[in-house]
Coordinates of C-alpha atoms and ligand atoms in Angstrom, one line a residue:
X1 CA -25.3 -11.0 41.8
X2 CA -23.2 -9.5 38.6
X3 CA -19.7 -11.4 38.6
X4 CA -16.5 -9.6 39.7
X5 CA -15.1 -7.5 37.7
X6 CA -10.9 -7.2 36.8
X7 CA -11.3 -3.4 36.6
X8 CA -13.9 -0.4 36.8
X9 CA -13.0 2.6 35.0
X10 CA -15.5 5.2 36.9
X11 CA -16.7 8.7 36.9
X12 CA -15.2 9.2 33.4
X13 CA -16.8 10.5 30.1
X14 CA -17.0 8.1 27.5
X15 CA -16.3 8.5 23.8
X16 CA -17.0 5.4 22.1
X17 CA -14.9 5.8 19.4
X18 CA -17.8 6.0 16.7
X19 CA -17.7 9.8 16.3
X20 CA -20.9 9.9 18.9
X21 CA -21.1 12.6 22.0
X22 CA -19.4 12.0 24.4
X23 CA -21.7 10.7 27.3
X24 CA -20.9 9.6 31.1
X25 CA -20.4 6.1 31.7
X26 CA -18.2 3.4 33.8
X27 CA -16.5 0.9 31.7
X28 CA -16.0 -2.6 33.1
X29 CA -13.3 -5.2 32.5
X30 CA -13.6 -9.1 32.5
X31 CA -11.9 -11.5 31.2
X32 CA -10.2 -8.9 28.9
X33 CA -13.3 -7.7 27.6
X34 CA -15.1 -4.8 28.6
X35 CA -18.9 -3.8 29.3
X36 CA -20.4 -0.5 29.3
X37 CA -22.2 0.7 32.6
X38 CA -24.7 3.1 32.9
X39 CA -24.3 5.5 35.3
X40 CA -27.0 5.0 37.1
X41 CA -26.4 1.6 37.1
X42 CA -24.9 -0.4 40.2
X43 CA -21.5 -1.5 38.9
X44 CA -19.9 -4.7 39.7
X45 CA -17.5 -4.9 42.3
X46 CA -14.3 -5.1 40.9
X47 CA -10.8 -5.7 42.0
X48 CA -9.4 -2.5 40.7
X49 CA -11.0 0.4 40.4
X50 CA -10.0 3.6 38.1
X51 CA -11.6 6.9 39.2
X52 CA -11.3 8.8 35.7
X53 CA -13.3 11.6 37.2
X54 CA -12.9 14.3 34.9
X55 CA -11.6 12.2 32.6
X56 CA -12.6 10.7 29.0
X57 CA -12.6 7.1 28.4
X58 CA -11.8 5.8 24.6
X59 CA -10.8 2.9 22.9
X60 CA -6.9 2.6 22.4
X61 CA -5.1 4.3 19.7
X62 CA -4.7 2.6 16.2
X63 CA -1.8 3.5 14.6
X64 CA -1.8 2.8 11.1
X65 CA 2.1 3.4 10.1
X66 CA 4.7 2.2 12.5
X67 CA 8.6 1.2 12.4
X68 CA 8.4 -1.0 15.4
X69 CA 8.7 -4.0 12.9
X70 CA 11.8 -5.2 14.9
X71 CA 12.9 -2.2 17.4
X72 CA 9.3 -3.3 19.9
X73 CA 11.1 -6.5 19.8
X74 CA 14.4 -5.2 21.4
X75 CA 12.8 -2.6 23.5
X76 CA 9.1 -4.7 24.3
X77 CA 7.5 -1.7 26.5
X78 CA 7.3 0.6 23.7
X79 CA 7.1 3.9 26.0
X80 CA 7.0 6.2 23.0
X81 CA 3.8 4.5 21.5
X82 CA 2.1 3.4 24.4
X83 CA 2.5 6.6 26.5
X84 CA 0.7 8.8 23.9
X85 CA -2.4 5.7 24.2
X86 CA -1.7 3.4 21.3
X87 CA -2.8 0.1 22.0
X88 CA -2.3 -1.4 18.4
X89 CA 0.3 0.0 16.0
X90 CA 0.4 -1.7 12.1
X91 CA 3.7 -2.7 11.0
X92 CA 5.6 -4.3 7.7
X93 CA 4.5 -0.9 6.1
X94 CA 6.4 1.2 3.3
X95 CA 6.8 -2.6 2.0
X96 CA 9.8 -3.4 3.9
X97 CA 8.1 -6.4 5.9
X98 CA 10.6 -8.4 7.7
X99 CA 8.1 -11.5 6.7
X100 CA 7.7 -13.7 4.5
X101 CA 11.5 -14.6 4.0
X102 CA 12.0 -18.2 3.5
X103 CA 16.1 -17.6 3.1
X104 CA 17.4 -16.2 6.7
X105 CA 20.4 -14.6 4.5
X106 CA 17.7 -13.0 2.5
X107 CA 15.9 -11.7 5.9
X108 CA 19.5 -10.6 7.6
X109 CA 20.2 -8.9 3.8
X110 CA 17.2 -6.6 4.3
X111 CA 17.6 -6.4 7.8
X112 CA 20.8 -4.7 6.9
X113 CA 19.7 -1.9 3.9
X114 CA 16.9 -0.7 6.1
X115 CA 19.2 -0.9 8.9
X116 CA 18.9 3.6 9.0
X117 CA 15.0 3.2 8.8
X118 CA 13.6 0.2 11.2
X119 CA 17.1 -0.1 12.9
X120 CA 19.3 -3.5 13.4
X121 CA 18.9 -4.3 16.9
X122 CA 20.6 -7.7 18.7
X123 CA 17.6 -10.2 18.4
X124 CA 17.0 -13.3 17.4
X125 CA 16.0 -13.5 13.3
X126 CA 14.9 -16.7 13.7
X127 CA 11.3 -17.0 11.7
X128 CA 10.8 -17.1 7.8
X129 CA 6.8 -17.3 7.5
X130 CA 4.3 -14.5 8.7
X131 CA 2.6 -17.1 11.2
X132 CA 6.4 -17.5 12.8
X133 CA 7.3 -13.7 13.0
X134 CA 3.8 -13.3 14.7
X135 CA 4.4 -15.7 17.2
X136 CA 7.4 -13.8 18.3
X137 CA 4.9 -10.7 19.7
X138 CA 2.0 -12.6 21.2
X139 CA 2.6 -11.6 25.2
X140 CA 5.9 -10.2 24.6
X141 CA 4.7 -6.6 23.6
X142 CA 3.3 -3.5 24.9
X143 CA 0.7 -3.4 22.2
X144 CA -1.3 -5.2 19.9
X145 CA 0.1 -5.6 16.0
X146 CA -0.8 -6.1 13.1
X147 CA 1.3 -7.2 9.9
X148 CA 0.9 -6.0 6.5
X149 CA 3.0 -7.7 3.9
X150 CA 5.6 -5.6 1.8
X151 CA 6.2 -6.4 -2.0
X152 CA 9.9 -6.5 -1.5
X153 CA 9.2 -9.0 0.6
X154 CA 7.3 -10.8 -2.0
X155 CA 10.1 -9.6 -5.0
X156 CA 13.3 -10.7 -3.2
X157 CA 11.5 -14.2 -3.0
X158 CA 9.9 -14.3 -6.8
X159 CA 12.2 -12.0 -9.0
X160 CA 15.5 -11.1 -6.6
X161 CA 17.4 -8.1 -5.5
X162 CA 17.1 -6.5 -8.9
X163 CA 15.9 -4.3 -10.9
X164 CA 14.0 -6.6 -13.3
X165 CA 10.3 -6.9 -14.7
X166 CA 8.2 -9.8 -12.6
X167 CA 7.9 -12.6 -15.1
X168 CA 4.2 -14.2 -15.2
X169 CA 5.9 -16.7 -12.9
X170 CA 7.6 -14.5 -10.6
X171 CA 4.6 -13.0 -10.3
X172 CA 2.3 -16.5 -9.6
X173 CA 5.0 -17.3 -7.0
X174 CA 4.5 -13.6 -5.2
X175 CA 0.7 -14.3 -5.4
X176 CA 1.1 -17.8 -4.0
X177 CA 3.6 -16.2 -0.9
X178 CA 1.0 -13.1 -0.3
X179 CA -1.9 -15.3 -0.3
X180 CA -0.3 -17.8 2.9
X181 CA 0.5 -14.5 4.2
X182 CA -2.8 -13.0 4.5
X183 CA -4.2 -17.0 5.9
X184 CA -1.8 -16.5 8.3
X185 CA -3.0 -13.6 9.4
X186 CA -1.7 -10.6 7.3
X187 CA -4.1 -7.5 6.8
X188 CA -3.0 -6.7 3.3
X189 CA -0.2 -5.6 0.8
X190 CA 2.3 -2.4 1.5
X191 CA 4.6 -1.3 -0.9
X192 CA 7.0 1.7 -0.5
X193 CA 8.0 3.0 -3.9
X194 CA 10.8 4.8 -2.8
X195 CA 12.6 1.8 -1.6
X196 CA 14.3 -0.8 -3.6
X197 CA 13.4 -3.7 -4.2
X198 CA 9.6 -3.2 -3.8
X199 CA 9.8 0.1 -5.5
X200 CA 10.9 -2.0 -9.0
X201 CA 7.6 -3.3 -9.3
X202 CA 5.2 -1.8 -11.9
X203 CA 1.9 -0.7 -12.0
X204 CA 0.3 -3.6 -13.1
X205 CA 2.7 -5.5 -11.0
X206 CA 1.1 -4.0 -7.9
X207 CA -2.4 -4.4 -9.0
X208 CA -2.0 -7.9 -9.4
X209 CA -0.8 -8.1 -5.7
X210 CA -2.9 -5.7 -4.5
X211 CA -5.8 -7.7 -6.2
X212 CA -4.8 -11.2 -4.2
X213 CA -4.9 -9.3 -1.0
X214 CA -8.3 -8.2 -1.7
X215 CA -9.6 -11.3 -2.7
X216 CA -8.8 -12.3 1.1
X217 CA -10.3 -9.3 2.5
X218 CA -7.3 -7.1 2.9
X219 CA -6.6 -4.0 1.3
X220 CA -3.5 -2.0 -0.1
X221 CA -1.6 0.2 2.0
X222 CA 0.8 2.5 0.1
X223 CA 3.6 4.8 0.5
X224 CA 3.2 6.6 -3.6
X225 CA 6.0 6.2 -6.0
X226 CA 7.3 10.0 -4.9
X227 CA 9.3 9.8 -7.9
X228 CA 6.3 9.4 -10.8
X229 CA 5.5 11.7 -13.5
X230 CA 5.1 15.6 -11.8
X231 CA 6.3 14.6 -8.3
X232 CA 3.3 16.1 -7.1
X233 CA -0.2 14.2 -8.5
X234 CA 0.6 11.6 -10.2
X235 CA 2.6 9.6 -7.4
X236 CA -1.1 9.5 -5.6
X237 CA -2.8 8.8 -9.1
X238 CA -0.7 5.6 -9.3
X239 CA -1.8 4.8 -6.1
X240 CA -5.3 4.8 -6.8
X241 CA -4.6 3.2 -10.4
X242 CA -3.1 -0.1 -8.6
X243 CA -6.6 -0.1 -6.1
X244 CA -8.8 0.3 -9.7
X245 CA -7.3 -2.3 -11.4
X246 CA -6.8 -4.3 -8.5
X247 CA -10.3 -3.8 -7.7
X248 CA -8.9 -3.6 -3.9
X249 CA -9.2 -0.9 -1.2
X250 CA -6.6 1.4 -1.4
X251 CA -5.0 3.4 1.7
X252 CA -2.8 6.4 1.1
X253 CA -0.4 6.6 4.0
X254 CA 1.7 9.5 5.4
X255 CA -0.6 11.6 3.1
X256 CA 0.4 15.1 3.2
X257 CA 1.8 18.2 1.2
X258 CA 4.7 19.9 0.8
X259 CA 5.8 23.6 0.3
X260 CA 7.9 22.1 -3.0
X261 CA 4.8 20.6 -4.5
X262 CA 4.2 22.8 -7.7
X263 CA 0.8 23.3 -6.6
X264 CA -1.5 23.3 -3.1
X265 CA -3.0 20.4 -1.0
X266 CA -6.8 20.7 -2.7
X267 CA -6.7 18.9 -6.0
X268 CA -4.4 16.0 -4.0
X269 CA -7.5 15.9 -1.4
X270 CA -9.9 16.2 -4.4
X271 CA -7.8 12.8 -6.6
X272 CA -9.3 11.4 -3.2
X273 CA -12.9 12.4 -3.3
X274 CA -12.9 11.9 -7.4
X275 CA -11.8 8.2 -6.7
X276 CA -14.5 8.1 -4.0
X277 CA -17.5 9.7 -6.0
X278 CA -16.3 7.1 -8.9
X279 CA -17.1 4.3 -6.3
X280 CA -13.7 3.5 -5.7
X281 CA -13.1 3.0 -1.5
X282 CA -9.9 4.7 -1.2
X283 CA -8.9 6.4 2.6
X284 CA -5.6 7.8 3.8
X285 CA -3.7 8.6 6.8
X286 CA -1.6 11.5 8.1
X287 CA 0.5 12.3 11.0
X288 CA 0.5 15.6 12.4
X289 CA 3.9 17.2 12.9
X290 CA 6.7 18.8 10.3
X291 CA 9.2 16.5 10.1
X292 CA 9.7 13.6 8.0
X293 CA 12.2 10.6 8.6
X294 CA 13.9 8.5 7.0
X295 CA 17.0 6.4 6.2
X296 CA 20.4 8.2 4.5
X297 CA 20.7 6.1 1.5
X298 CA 17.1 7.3 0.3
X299 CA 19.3 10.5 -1.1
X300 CA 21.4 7.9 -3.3
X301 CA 19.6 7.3 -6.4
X302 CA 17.8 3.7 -6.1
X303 CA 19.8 1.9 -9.1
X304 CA 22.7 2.8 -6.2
X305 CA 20.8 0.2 -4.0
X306 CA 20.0 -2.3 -6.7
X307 CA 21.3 -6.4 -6.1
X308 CA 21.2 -5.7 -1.8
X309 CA 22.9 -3.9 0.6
X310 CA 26.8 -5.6 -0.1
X311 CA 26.5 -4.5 -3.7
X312 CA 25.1 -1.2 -2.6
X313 CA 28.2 -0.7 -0.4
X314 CA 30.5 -1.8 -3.8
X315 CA 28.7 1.3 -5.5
X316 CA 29.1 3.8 -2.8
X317 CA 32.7 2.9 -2.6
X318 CA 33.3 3.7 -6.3
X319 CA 34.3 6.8 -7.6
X320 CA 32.6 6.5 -11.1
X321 CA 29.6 6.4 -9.2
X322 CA 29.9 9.0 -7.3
X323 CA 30.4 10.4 -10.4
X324 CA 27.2 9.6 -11.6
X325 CA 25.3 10.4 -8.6
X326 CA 26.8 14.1 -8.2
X327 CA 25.4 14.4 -11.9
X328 CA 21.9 13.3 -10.8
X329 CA 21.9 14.9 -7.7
X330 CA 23.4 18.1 -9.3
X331 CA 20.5 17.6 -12.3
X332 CA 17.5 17.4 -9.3
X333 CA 18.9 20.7 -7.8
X334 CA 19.3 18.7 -4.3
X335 CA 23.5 19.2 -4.0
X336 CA 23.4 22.6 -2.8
X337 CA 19.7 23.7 -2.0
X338 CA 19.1 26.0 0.5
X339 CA 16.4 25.4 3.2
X340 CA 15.1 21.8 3.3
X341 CA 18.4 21.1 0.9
X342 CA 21.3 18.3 2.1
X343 CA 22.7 20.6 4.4
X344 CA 19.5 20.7 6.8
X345 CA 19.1 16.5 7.0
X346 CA 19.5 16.0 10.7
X347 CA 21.6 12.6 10.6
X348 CA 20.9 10.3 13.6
X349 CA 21.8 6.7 15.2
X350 CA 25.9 6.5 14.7
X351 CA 27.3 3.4 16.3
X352 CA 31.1 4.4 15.4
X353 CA 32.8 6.0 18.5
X354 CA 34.3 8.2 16.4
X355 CA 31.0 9.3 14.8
X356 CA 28.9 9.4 17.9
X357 CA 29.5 13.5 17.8
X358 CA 27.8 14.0 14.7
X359 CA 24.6 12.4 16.3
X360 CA 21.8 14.5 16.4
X361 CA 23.4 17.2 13.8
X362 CA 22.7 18.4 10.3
X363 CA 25.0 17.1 7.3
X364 CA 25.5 20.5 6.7
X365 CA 27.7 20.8 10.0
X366 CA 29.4 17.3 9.4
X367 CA 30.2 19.2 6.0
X368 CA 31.4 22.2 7.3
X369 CA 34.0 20.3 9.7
X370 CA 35.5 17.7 7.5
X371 CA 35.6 18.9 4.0
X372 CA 35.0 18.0 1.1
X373 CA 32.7 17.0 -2.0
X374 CA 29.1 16.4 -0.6
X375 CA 28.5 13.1 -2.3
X376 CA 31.9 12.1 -0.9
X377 CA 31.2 12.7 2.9
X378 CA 27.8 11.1 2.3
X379 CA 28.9 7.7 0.4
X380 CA 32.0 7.8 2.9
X381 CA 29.8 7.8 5.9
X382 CA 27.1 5.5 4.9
X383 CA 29.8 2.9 4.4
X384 CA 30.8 4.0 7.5
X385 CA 28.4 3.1 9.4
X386 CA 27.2 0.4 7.2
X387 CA 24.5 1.8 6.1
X388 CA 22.5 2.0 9.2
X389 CA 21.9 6.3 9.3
X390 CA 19.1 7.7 10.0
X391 CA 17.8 11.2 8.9
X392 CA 15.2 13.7 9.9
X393 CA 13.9 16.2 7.5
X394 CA 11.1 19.1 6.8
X395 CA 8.5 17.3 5.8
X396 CA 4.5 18.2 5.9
X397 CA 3.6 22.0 5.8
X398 CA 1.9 22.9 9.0
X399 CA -0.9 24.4 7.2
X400 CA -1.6 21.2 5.0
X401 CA -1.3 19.2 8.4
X402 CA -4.3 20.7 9.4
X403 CA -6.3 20.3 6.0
X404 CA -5.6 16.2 6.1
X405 CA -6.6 15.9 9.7
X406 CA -9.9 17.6 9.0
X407 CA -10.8 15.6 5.9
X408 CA -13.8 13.8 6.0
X409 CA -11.9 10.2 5.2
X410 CA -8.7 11.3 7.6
X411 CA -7.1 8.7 9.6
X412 CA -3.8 9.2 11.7
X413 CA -0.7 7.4 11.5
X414 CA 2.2 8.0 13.2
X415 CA 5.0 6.6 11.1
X416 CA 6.9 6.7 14.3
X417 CA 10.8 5.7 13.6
X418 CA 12.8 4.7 16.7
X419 CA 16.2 5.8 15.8
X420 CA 18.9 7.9 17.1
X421 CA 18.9 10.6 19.6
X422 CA 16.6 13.4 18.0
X423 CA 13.6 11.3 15.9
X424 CA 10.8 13.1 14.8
X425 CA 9.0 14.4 17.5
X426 CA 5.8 12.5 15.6
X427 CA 7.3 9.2 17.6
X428 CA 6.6 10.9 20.9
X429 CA 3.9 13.4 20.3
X430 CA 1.2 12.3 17.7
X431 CA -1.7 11.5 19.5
X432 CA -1.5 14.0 22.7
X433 CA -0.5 17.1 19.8
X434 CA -4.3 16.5 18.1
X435 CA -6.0 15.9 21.0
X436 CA -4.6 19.1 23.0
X437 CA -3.4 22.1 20.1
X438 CA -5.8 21.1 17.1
X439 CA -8.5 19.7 18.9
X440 CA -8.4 21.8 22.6
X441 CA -6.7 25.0 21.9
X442 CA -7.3 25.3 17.6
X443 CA -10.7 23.6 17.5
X444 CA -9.9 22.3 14.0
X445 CA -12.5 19.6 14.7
X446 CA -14.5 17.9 18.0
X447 CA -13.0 15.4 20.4
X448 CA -15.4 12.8 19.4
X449 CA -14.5 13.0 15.7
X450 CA -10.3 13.5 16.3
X451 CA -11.0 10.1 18.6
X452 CA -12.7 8.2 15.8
X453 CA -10.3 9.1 13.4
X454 CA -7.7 7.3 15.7
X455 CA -9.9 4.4 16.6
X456 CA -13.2 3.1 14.6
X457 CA -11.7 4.7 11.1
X458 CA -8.9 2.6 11.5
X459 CA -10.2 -0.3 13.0
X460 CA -12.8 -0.8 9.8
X461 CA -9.6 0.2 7.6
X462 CA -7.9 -3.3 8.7
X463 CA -11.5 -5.3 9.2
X464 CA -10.5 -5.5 12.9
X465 CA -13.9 -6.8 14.3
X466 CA -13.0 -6.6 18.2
X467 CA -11.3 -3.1 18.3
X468 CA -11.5 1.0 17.9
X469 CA -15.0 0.7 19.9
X470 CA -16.2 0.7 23.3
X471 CA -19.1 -1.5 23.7
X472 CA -20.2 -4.2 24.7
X473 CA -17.8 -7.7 24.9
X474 CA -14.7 -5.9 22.5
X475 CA -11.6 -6.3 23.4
X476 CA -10.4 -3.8 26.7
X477 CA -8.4 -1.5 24.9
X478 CA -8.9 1.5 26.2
X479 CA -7.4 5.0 27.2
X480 CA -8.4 7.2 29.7
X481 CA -6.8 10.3 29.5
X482 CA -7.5 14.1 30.4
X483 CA -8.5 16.6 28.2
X484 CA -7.8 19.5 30.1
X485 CA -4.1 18.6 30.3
X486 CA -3.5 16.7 27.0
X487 CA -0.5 17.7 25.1
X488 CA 2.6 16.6 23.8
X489 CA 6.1 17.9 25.0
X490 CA 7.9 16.5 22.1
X491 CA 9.5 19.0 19.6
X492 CA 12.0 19.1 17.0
X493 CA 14.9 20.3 19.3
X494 CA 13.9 18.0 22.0
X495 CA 11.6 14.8 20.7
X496 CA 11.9 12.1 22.8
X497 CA 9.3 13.5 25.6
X498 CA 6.4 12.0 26.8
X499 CA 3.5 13.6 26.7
X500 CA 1.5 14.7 29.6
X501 CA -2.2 13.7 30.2
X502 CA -2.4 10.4 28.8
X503 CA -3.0 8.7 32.6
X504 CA -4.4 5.2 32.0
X505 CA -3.5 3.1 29.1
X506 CA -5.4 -0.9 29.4
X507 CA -4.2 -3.3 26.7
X508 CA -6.1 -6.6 26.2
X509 CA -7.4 -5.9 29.3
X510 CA -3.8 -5.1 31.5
X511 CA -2.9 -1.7 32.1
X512 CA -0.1 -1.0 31.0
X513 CA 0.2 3.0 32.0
X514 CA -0.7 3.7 35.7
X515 CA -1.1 7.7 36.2
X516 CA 0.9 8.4 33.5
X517 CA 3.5 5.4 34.5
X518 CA 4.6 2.5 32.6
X519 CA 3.8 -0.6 34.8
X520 CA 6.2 -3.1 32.8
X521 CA 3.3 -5.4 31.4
X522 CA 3.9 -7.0 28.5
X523 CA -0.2 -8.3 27.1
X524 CA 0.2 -7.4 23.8
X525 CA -0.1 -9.6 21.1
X526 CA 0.2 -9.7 17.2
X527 CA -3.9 -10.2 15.8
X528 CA -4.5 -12.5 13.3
X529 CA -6.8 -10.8 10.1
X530 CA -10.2 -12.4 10.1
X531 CA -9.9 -13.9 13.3
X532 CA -9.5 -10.8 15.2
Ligands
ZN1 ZN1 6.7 5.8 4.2

């Protein structure tokens, strides 16, 4: 007699998540762990049974870039993630962690000047140490996560607010805090050079970091310094600089190119094969629609942020300033640019009453209406609304989307923001737009390999032992979805839509979607690096 199963997933085609044909095969589920069955085979009986007839059955979707840092903590059933098939999303990324933070003012602080990027919702800050934030997921979720630590974590601790060199001390004391991190259960370093504090750090700075997550088996996750040397190259150089000197890993994320690069996607995808033919084990990510998002004060200039978000709010409140930044935004040609320019940012998540009708509309409308100097409007309504605006932009050309996916070393990520009314559709349509237009109706590559660049390639990115696979005894993550249908319904003009075809969704071995319906469960959990 076999023992009872939980659930049989039957009838279905299975793609393992390894890149291999797709073959049929019933997947059981026991104990929140699944077995393959052979067809063949005389299943156990099992208390729930999934006819995925016509179907494919994969492991859950790993999504290497998310903002769900503190939103999945307000809003637990994740519906945007969840209903495309993600089962475990990484967060802390773009180094804006919301842990380690031994001082709570500290945490509240950062809370509040990426309040327009991972939101400020009404919880509870009540942790300080990685192994406390984690705690504060484990069967309170949707889906599995997994925390990378951000160097302005690390710098606000060591060196401060500030934009000042890491002493040899500051820089023991940020080792010291990453490497309790990562025993905790941290899967590496993130740094996002765009953002202040973090984006102080230097070179070296980062390779030293970089170097102490390796040294614990994790690996460096990096949003480039966008600002470095040509704007174009170099930015990605650096990034596999830090992974050389650190002798770490070194993962590119929200790799991709744009139309104002002074050159084309191929030599950024060959700084990637060079570093991989010199030995180096460097790997990327990309998500697959053309608009980018972000937080507002990313247009101020990032000594405007420097000392935290109060003294930020001093310098956007002072004309000499604004002043200054008129000159430097005047000098980058960003003022008055035409398509792409200030005008098109599509501003998002007002709280003010009197604000709520710019929601969902470009500055260049806001401008229009009230009047004004540019930098003016933009410094008056980020104090506003206390810095918490969003913004969605052009970002990846649609051709270059394409050449990134395909790439041998491609992963996705989402870098899914949950903001506003209008987000990028990316937060609602990621996984369901590669699996139906590039992999159904363009053919830009096979299911099996789109699948493994969601699942397995990810999985090995973070050393997750137990996920991105079916077989035998892993962890039931899985998606059964149908390929036929697949797509996403989210756009620019109308993102938040769930995508159709995405029918069964089983986390840690609960489903959480039910033909296509969110069943309320809650049996995600935060994984521990090395342990999971
Ligand atoms: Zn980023």
């Amino acid at each position: 007699m076999k023992a009872a199963a939980d659930i049989l997933i039957s009838g279905g085609t299975i793609v393992d998540g390894t890149g291999a044909p797709g073959r049929p095969g019933n997947v059981s589920i026991h104990d929140e762990r699944l077995r393959l069955v052979a067809p063949g085979e005389d299943g156990p009986t099992a208390s729930r049974r999934i006819d995925a007839t016509g179907m494919v059955v994969a492991p859950g979707f790993i999504d290497l870039h998310s903002h769900s840092g503190l939103m999945i903590l307000h809003e637990p059933r994740h519906e945007p993630k969840v209903r495309q098939g993600v089962t475990t999303e990484v967060i802390g990324v773009d180094g804006n962690s919301y842990a380690p933070f031994s001082s709570n003012d500290d945490l509240l602080a950062f809370v509040h000047l990426n309040a327009g990027l991972d939101g400020r919702p009404p919880i509870a800050f009540d942790w300080d140490t990685v192994a406390s934030y984690l705690t504060r997921f484990d069967r309170q979720v949707s889906v599995n996560i997994a925390v990378l630590v951000g160097n302005s974590a690390l710098r606000i601790a060591a060196v401060g607010w500030d934009d000042r060199p890491a002493e040899p001390r500051a820089l023991a004391r940020q080792r010291a805090l990453l490497r309790e991190a990562m025993e905790q259960g941290a899967f590496g370093l993130s740094s996002g050079l765009d953002y202040p504090p973090g984006s102080y750090a230097t070179t070296d700075e980062l390779a030293q970091l970089a170097r102490q997550a390796a040294s614990q088996g994790g690996f460096y996750h990096s949003h480039v310094r966008y600002t470095l040397g040509d704007r174009y190259l170099d930015p990605f150089r650096e990034a596999i600089e830090i992974g050389r000197r650190g002798e770490a890993p070194a993962h590119i994320t929200h790799f991709y190119h744009r139309l104002t690069f002074p050159g084309g996607p191929e030599p950024m995808l060959q700084l990637v094969d060079d570093a991989r033919a010199e030995g180096l084990d460097v790997t990327f990510d990309a998500y697959p629609y053309e608009w980018a998002s972000t937080r507002l004060l990313i247009l101020t200039p990032m000594w405007v942020q420097a000392g935290g978000p109060l003294r930020t709010k001093e310098r956007l409140a002072d004309t000499s300033v604004r002043d200054r930044v008129r000159k430097e935004l005047k000098a980058r040609g960003q003022l008055f640019a035409g398509a792409g320019g200030l005008r098109d940012v599509r501003l998002g998540a007002f709280t003010r009453p009197d604000n709520l009708r710019w929601e969902a509309r470009t500055f260049g409308e806001l401008l229009d209406e009230v009047g004004g100097d540019p930098v003016d409007v933009l410094c008056d309504l980020l104090l506003d609304e206390d810095l918490g605006v969003s913004e969605v932009t052009p970002g990846p050309h649609t051709d270059g989307i394409r050449r990134f996916l395909r790439h041998p070393i491609g992963m996705v990520g989402t870098d899914s923001t949950f903001l506003g009314a209008k987000p990028s559709p990316r937060t609602y349509g990621s996984y369901p737009r590669i699996l139906g237009q590039f992999v159904r109706e363009e053919a830009l590559l096979s299911l099996e390999e789109a699948i493994r660049r969601m699942t397995s390639a990810p999985a090995d990115r973070l050393g997750l032992r137990e996920r991105g696979r079916l077989a035998d005894g892993l962890a039931a993550d899985i998606v059964v979805f149908d390929p036929a249908r697949v797509r996403a319904n989210a756009t620019y003009e109308e993102p938040r839509q769930f995508p159709t075809g995405i029918e069964w969704v089983i986390v840690n071995g609960s489903i959480v979607v039910e033909q296509g319906r969110h069943t309320g469960a809650l049996p995600g959990r935060s994984l521990r690096h090395g342990r999971d």
